[in-house]
mmCIF file of C-alpha atoms in Angstrom:
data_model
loop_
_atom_site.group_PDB
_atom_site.id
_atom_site.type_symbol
_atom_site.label_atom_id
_atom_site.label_comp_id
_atom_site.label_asym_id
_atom_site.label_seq_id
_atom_site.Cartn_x
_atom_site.Cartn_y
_atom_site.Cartn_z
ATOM 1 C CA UNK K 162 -9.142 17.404 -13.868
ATOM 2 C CA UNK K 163 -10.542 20.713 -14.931
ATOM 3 C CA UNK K 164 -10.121 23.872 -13.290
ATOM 4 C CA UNK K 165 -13.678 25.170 -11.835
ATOM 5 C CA UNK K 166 -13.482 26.594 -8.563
ATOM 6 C CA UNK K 167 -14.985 24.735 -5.444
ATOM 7 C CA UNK K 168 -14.357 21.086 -3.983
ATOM 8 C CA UNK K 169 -13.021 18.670 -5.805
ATOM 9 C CA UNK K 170 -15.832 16.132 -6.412
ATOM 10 C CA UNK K 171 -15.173 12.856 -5.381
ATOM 11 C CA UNK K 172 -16.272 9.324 -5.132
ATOM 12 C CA UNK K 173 -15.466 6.165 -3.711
ATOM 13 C CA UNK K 174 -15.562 2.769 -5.187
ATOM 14 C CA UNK K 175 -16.362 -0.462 -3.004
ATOM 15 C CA UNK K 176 -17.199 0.175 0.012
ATOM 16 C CA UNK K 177 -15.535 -3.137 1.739
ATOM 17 C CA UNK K 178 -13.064 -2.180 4.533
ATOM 18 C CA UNK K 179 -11.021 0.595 3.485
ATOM 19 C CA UNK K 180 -13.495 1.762 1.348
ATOM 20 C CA UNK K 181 -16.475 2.283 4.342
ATOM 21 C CA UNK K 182 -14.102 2.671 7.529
ATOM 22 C CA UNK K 183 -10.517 4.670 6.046
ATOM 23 C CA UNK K 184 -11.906 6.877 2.513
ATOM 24 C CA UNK K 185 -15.298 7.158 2.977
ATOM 25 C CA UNK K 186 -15.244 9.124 6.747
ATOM 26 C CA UNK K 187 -12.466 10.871 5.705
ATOM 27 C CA UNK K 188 -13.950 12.370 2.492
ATOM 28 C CA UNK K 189 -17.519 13.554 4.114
ATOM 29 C CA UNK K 190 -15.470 15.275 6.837
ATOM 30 C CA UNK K 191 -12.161 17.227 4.308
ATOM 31 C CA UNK K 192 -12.704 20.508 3.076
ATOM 32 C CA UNK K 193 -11.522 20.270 -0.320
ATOM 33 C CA UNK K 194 -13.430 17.508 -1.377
ATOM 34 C CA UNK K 195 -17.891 17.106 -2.262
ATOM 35 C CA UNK K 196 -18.227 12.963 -2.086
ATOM 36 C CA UNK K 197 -20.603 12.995 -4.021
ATOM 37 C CA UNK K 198 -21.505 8.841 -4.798
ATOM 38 C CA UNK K 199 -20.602 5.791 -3.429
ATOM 39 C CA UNK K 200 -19.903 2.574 -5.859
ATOM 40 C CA UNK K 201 -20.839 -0.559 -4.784
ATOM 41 C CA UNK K 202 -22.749 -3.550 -6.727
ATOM 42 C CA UNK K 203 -24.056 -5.391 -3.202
ATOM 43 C CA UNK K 204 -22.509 -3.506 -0.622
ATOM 44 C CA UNK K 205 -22.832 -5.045 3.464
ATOM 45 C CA UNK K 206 -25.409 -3.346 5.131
ATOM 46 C CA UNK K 207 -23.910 -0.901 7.538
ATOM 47 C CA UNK K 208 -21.860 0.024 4.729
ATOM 48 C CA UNK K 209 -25.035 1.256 2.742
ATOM 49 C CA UNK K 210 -26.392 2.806 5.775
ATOM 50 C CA UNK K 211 -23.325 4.687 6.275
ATOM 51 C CA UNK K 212 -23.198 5.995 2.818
ATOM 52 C CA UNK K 213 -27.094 6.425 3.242
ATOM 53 C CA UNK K 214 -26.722 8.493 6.353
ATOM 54 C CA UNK K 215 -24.333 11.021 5.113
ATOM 55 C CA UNK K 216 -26.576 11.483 2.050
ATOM 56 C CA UNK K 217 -24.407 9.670 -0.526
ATOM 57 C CA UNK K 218 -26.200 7.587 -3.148
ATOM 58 C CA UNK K 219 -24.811 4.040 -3.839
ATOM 59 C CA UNK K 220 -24.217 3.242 -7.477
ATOM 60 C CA UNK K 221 -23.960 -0.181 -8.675
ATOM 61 C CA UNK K 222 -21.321 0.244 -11.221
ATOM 62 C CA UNK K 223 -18.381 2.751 -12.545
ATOM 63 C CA UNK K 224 -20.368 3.235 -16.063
ATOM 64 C CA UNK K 225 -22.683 5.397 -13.870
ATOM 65 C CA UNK K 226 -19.864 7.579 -13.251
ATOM 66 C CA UNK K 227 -18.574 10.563 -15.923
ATOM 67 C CA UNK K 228 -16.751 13.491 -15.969
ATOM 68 C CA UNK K 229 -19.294 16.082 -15.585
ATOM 69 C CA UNK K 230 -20.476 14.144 -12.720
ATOM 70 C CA UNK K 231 -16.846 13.571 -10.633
ATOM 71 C CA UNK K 232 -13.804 15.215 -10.596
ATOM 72 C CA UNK K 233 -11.610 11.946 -9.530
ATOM 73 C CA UNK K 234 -13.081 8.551 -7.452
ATOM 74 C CA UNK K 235 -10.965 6.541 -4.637
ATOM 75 C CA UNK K 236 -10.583 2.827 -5.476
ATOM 76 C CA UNK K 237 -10.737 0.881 -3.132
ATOM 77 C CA UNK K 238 -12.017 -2.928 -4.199
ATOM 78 C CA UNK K 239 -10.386 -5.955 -3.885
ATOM 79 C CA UNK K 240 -6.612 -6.215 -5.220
ATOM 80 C CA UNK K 241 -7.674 -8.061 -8.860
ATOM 81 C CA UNK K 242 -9.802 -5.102 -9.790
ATOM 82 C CA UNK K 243 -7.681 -2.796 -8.824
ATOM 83 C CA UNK K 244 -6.323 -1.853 -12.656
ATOM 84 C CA UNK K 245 -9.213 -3.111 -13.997
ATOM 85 C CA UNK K 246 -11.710 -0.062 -12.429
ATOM 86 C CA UNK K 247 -9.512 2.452 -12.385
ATOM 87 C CA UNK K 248 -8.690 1.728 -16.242
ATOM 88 C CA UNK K 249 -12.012 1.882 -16.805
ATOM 89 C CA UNK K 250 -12.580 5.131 -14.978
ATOM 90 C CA UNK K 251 -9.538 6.417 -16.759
ATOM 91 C CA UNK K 252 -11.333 5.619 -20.385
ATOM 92 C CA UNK K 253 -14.325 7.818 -19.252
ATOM 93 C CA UNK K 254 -11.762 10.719 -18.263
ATOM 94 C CA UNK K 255 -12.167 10.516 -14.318
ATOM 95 C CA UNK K 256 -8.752 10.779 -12.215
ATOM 96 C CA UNK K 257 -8.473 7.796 -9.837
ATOM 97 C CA UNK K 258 -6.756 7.582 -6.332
ATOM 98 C CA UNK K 259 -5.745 3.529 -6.762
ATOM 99 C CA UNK K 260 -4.767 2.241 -3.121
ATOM 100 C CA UNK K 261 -1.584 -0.357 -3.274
ATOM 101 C CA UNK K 262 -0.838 -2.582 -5.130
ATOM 102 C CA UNK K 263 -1.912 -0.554 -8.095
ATOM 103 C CA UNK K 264 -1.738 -3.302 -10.638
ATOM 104 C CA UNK K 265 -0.852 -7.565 -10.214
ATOM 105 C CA UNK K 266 1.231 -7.583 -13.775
ATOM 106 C CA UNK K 267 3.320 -5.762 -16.301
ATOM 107 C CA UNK K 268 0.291 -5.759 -18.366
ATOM 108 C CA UNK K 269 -2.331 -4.620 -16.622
ATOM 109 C CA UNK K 270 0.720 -1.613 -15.968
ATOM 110 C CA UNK K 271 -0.111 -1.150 -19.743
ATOM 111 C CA UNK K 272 -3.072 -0.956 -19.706
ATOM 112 C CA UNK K 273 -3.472 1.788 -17.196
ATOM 113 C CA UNK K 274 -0.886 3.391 -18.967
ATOM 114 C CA UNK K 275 -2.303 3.448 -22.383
ATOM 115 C CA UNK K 276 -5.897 4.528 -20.565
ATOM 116 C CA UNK K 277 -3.969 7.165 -18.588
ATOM 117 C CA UNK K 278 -2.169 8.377 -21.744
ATOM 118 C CA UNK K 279 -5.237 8.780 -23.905
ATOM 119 C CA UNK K 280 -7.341 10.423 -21.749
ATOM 120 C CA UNK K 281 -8.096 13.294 -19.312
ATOM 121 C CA UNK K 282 -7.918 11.482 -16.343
ATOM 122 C CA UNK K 283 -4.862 11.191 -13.587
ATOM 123 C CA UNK K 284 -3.197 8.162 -11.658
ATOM 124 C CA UNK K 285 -2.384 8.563 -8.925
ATOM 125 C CA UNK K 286 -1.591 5.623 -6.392
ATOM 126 C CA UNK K 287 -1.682 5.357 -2.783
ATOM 127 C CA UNK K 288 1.503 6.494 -0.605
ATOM 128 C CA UNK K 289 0.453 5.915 2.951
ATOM 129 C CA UNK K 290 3.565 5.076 3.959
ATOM 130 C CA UNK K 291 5.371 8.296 2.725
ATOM 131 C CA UNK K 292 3.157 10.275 3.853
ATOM 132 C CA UNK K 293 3.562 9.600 7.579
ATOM 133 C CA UNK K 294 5.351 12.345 9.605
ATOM 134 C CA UNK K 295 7.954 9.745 11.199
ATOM 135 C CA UNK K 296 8.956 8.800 7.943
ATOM 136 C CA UNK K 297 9.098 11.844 6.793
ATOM 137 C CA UNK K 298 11.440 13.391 9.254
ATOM 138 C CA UNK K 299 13.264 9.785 8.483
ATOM 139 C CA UNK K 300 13.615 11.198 5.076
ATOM 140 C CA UNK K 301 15.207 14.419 6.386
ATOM 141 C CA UNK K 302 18.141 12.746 8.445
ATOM 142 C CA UNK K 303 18.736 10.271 5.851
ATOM 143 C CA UNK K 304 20.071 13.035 3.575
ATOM 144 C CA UNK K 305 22.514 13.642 6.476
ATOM 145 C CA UNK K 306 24.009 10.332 6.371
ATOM 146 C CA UNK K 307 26.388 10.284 3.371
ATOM 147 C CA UNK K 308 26.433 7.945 0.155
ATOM 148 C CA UNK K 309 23.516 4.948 1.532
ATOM 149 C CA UNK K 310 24.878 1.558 1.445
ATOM 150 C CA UNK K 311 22.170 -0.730 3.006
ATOM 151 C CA UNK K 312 18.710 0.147 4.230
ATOM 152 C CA UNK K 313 16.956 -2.770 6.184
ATOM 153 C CA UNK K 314 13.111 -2.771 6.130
ATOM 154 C CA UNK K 315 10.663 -4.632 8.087
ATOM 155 C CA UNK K 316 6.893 -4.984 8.991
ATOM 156 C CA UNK K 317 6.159 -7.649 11.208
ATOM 157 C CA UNK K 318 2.537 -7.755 12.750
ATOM 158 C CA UNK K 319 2.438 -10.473 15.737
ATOM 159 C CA UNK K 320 -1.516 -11.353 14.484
ATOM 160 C CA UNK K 321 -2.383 -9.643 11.235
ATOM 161 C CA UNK K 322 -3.519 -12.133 8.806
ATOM 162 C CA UNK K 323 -7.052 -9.836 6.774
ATOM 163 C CA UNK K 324 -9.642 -12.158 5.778
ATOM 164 C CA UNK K 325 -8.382 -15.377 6.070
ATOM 165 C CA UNK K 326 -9.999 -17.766 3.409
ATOM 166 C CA UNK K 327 -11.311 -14.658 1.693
ATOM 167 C CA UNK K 328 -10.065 -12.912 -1.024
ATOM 168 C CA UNK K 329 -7.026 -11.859 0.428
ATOM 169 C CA UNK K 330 -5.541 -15.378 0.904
ATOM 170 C CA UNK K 331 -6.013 -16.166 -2.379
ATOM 171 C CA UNK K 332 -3.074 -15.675 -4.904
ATOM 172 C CA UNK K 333 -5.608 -15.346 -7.861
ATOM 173 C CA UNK K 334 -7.626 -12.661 -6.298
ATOM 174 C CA UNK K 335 -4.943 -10.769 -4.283
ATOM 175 C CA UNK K 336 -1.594 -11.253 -6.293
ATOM 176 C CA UNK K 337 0.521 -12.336 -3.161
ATOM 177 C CA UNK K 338 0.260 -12.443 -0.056
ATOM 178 C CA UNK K 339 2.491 -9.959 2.654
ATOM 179 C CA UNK K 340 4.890 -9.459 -0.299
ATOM 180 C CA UNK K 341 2.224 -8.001 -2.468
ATOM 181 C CA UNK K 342 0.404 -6.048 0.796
ATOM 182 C CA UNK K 343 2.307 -5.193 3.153
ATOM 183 C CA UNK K 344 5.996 -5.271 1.219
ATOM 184 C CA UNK K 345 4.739 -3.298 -1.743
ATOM 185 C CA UNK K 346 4.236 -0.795 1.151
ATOM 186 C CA UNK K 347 8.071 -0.835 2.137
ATOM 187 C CA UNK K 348 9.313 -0.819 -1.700
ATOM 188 C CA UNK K 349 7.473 2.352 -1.987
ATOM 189 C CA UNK K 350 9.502 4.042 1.078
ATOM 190 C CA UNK K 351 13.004 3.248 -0.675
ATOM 191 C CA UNK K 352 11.963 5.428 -3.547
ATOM 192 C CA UNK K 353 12.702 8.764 -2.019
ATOM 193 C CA UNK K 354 16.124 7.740 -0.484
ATOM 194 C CA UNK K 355 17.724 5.569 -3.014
ATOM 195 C CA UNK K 356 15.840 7.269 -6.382
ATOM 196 C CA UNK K 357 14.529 5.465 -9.272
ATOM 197 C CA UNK K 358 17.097 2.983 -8.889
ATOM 198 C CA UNK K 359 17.109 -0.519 -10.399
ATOM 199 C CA UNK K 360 18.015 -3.913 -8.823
ATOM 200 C CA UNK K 361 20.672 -6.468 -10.491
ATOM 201 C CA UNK K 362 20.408 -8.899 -7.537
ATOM 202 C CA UNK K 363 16.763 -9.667 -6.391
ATOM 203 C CA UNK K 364 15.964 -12.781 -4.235
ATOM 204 C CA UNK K 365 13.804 -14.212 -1.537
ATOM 205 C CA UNK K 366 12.197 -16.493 0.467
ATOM 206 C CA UNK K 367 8.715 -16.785 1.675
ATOM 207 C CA UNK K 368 6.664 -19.315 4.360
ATOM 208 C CA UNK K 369 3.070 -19.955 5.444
ATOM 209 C CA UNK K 370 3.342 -20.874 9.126
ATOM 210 C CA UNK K 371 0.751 -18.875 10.112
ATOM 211 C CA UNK K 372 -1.856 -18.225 7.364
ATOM 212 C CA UNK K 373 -3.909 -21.220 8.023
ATOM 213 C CA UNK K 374 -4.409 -20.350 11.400
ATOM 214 C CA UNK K 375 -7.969 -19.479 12.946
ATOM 215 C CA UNK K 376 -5.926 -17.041 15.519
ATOM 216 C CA UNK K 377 -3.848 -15.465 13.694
ATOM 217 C CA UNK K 378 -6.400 -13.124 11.710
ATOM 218 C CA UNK K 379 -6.254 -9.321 12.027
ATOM 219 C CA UNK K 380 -8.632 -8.646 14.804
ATOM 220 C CA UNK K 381 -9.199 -5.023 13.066
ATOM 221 C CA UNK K 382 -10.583 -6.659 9.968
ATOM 222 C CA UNK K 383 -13.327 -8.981 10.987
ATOM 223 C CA UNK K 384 -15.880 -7.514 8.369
ATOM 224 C CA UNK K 385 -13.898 -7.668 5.996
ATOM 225 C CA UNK K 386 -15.370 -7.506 1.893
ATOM 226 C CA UNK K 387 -15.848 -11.025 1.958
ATOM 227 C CA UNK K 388 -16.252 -12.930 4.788
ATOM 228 C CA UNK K 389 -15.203 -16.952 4.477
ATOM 229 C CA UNK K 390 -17.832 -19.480 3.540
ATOM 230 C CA UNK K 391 -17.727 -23.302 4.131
ATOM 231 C CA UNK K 392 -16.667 -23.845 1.100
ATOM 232 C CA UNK K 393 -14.121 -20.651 0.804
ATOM 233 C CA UNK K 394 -11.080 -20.928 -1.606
ATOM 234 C CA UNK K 395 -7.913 -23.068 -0.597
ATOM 235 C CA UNK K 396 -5.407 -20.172 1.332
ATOM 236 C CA UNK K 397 -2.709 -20.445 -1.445
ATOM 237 C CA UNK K 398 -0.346 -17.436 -0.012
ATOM 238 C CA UNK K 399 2.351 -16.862 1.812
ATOM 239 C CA UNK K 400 2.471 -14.776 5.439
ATOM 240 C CA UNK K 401 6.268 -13.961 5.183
ATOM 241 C CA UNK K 402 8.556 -12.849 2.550
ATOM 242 C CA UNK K 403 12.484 -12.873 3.236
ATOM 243 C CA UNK K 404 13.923 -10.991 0.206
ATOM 244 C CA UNK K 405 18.001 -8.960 -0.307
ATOM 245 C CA UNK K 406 18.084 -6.842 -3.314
ATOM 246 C CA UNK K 407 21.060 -5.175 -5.020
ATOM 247 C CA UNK K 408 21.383 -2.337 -7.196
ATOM 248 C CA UNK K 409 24.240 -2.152 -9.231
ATOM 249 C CA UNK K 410 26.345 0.519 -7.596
ATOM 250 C CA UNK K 411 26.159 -2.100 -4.375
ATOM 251 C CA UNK K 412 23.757 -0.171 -1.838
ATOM 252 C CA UNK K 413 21.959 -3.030 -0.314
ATOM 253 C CA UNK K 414 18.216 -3.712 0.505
ATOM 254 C CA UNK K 415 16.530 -6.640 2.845
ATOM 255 C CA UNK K 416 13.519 -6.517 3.496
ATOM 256 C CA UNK K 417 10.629 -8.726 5.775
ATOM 257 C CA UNK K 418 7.255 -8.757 5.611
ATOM 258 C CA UNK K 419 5.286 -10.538 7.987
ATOM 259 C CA UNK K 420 1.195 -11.056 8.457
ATOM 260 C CA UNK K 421 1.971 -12.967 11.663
ATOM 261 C CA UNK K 422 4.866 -13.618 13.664
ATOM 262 C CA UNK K 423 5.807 -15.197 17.566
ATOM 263 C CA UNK K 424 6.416 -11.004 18.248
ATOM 264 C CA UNK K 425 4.456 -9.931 20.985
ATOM 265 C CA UNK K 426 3.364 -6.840 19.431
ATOM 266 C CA UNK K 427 3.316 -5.141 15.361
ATOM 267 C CA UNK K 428 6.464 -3.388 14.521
ATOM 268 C CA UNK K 429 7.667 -1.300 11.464
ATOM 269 C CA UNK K 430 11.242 -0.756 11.376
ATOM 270 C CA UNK K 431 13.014 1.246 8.867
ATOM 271 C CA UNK K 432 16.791 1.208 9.324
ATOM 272 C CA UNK K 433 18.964 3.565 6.619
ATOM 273 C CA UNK K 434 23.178 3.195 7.013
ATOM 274 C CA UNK K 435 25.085 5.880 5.291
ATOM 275 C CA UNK K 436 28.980 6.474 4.982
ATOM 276 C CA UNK K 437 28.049 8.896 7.794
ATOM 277 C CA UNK K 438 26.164 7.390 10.006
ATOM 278 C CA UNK K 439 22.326 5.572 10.672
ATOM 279 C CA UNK K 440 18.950 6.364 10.925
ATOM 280 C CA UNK K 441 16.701 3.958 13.000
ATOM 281 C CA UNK K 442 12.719 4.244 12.751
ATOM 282 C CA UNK K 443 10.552 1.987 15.021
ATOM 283 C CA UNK K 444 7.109 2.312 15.032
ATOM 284 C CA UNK K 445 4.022 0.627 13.819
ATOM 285 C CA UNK K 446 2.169 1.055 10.202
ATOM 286 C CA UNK K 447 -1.634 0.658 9.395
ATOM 287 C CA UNK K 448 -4.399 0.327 12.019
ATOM 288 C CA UNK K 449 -3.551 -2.427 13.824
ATOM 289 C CA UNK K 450 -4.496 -2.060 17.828
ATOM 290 C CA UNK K 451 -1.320 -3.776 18.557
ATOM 291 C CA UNK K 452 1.053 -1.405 18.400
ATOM 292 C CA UNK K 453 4.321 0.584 19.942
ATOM 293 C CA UNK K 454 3.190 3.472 22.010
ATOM 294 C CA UNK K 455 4.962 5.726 19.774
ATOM 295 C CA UNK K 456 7.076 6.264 17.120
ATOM 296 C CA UNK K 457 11.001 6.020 18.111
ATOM 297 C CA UNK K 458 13.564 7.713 15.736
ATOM 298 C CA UNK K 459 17.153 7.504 16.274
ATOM 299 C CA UNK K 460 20.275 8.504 14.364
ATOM 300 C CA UNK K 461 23.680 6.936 15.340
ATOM 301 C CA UNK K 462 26.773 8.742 14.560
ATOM 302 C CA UNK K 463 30.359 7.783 16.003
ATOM 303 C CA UNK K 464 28.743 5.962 19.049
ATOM 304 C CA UNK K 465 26.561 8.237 19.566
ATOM 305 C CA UNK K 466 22.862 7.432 19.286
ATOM 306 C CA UNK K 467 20.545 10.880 19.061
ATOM 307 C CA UNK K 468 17.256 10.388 19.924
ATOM 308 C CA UNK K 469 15.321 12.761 17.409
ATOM 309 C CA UNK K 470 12.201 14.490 17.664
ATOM 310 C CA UNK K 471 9.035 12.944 16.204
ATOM 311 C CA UNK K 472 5.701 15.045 15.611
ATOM 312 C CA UNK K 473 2.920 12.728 17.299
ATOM 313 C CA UNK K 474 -0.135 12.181 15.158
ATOM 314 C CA UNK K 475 -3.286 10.079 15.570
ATOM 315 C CA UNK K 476 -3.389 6.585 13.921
ATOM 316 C CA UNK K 477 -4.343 7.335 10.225
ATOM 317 C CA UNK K 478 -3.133 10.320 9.863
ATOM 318 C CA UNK K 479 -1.416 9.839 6.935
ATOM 319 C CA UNK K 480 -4.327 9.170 5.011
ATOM 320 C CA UNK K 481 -5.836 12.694 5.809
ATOM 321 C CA UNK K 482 -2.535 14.212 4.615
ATOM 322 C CA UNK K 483 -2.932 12.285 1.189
ATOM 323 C CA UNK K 484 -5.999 13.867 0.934
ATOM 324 C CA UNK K 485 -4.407 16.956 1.817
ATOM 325 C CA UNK K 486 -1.786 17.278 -1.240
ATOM 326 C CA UNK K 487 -4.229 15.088 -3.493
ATOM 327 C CA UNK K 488 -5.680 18.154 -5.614
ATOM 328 C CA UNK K 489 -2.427 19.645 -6.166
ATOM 329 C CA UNK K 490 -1.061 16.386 -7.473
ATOM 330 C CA UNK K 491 -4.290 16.551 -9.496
ATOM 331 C CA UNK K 492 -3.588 19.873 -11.036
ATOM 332 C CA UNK K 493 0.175 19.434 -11.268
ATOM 333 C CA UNK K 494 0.434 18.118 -15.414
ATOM 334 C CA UNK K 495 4.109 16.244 -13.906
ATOM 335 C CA UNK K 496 1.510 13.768 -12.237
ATOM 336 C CA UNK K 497 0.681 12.350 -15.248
ATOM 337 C CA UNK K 498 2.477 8.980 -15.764
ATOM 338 C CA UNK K 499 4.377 8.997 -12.695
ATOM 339 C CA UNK K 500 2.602 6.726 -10.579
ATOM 340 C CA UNK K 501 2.331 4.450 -13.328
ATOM 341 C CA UNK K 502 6.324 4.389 -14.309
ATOM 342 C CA UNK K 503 6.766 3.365 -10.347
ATOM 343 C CA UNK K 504 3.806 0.741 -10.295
ATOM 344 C CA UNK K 505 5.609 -0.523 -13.556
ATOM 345 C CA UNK K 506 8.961 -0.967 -11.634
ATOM 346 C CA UNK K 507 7.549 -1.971 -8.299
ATOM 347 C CA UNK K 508 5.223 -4.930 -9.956
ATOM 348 C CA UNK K 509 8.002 -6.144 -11.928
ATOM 349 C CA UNK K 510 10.489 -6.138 -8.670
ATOM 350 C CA UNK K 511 7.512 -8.222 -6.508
ATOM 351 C CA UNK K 512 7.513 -10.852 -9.574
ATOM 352 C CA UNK K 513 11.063 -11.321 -9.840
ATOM 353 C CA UNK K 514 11.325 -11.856 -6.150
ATOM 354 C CA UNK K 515 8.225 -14.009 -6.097
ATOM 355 C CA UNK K 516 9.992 -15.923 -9.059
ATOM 356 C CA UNK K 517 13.204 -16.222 -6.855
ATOM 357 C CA UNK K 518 11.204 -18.006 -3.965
ATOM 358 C CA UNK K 519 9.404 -20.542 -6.363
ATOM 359 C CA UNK K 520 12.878 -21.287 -7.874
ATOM 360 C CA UNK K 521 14.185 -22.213 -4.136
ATOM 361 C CA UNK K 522 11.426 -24.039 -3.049
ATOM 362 C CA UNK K 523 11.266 -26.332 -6.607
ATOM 363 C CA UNK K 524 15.181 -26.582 -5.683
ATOM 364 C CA UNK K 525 14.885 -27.396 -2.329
ATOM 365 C CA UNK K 526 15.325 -31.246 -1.660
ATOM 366 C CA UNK K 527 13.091 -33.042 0.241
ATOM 367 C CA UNK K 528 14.095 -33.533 3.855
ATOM 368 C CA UNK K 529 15.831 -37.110 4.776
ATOM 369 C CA UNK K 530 13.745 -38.944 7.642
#
């Protein structure tokens, strides 16, 4: 991005769920940013009349889109385009903002890589997760804790499966199913606690006994980008993922991810044991209506369990604070290639472990009757 004064011009691309309802509202209302266009090839109606009403014109492809037009464009399409847009973005020297999971495969990694390398344009990927103040003040007492040796991660939602016989229940289109969502998510909170540390152990298990049913959809996503037809796609993706990884110095991770559950409510818990002691965080990620009052965070030292303070914040208010630090990370040249290197690691991480549970299920005998 260059350096001429004023907002940062912006645009977002697909304007399907969290393209109309999380990045475009958000944009029109921050200070540092001018959205200034909307891409979309057949965007829903209230979609176009929302981008119509705050004076936002609706292009039907990236092409339309150059470097003296935008300064850097939010993408925000369905998972398989994903590299695909913001490669293409990255060719004609426009920055992108990729929400997770950046890329489906070590080689569409490359390719934003090589477009990123060879061009003016920065990567930088999504990192709702990080940027929440309760995991954030996580972050702070895990440093307290001595050496880590196991941090336990889970997001269970008790109804939370999006589109159901849409595009995000099919492995071709989405990559995965709660692994890919919601546990690339998780992965990308052990970053800043553990480093970029490798795994030598990696396996998992997943199951799909609630993806198929009517009930168990997300109630927060009912227009989503592609709502089910008759004749909609077999659901070929899991709604659970079991996994333990291992790095080799022994810290150990586990780590659940859950569309749907029997819980009564969705919960995000983020437990961190050091030599020291252990931080607890129990709250609840993303925009789901279901949800804990409030964030809880505890740290546990020689039987003693410290209640510490949290900062409250509305629901989504880590996507505001992205938005927040986004042109600095825009400006700052150690940007480049970072979010790339971790998208590299993190894809190759969700294959091996995807790997692992095809492995056990071919290996699992059939049950006697």
């Amino acid at each position: 991005m260059d350096d001429r004064p004023g907002p940062v011009r912006a645009a977002v691309i697909g304007l399907g769920w969290a393209g109309s309802a999380i990045w475009l509202p958000r944009l029109r209302r921050h200070p540092a940013f001018d959205l200034v266009a909307a891409v979309d090839p057949a965007p829903r109606p209230d979609a176009a009349a929302a981008a119509a009403s705050a004076g936002v014109p609706v292009l039907a492809t990236v092409e339309e889109l150059n470097r003296e037009r935008v300064d850097f464009a939010v993408v925000a399409v369905p998972n398989h385009l994903h590299s695909e847009v913001a490669t293409r973005l990255l060719r004609r020297d426009v920055s992108v903002f990729v929400e997770k999971p950046v890329c489906l495969s070590a080689a569409e990694a490359d390719r934003l890589t090589e477009a990123e390398s060879n061009g003016q344009g920065v990567l930088v990927a999504g990192s709702a997760a990080r940027c929440r103040a309760d995991v954030r003040r996580l972050y702070e007492l895990a440093g307290t804790v001595g050496p880590i040796r196991h941090i336990d991660l889970a997001w269970v939602r008790a109804r939370g499966v999006p589109d159901g016989g849409g595009w995000f229940t099919q492995r071709r289109l989405a990559g995965g199913g709660a692994l890919m969502d919601l546990g690339w998510h998780l992965l990308d909170i052990v970053g800043p606690i553990l480093g970029e540390v490798e795994f030598e152990q990696a396996v998992a298990t997943t199951s799909d006994d609630f993806v198929h049913a009517s009930d168990a959809a997300a109630a927060w996503r009912h227009h989503e980008d592609a709502p089910p037809s008759a004749d909609a796609a077999p659901i070929d993706v899991e709604d659970t993922v079991r996994s333990f990884l291992v790095t080799p110095a022994g810290t150990a991770v586990s780590l659940r991810a859950s569309w749907a559950s029997h819980e009564p409510c969705d919960v995000t818990s983020i437990r961190v044991e050091g030599s020291a002691g252990t931080v607890h965080l129990r709250c609840t990620f993303g925009f789901s209506p279901n949800r804990l009052p409030s964030p809880v965070l505890t740290l546990l030292r020689d039987g003693e369990v410290v209640v510490a303070e949290v900062p409250p914040e509305p629901v989504g208010s880590e996507y505001d604070r992205q938005l927040d630090e986004l042109p600095a990370l825009l400006a700052e040249p150690a940007t480049r290639g970072r979010s790339v290197t971790e998208a590299h690691r993190t894809i190759a991480l969700i294959s091996r472990l995807y790997e692992s549970a095809r492995t056990r299920r071919t290996a699992t005998p059939a049950r006697r009757g």
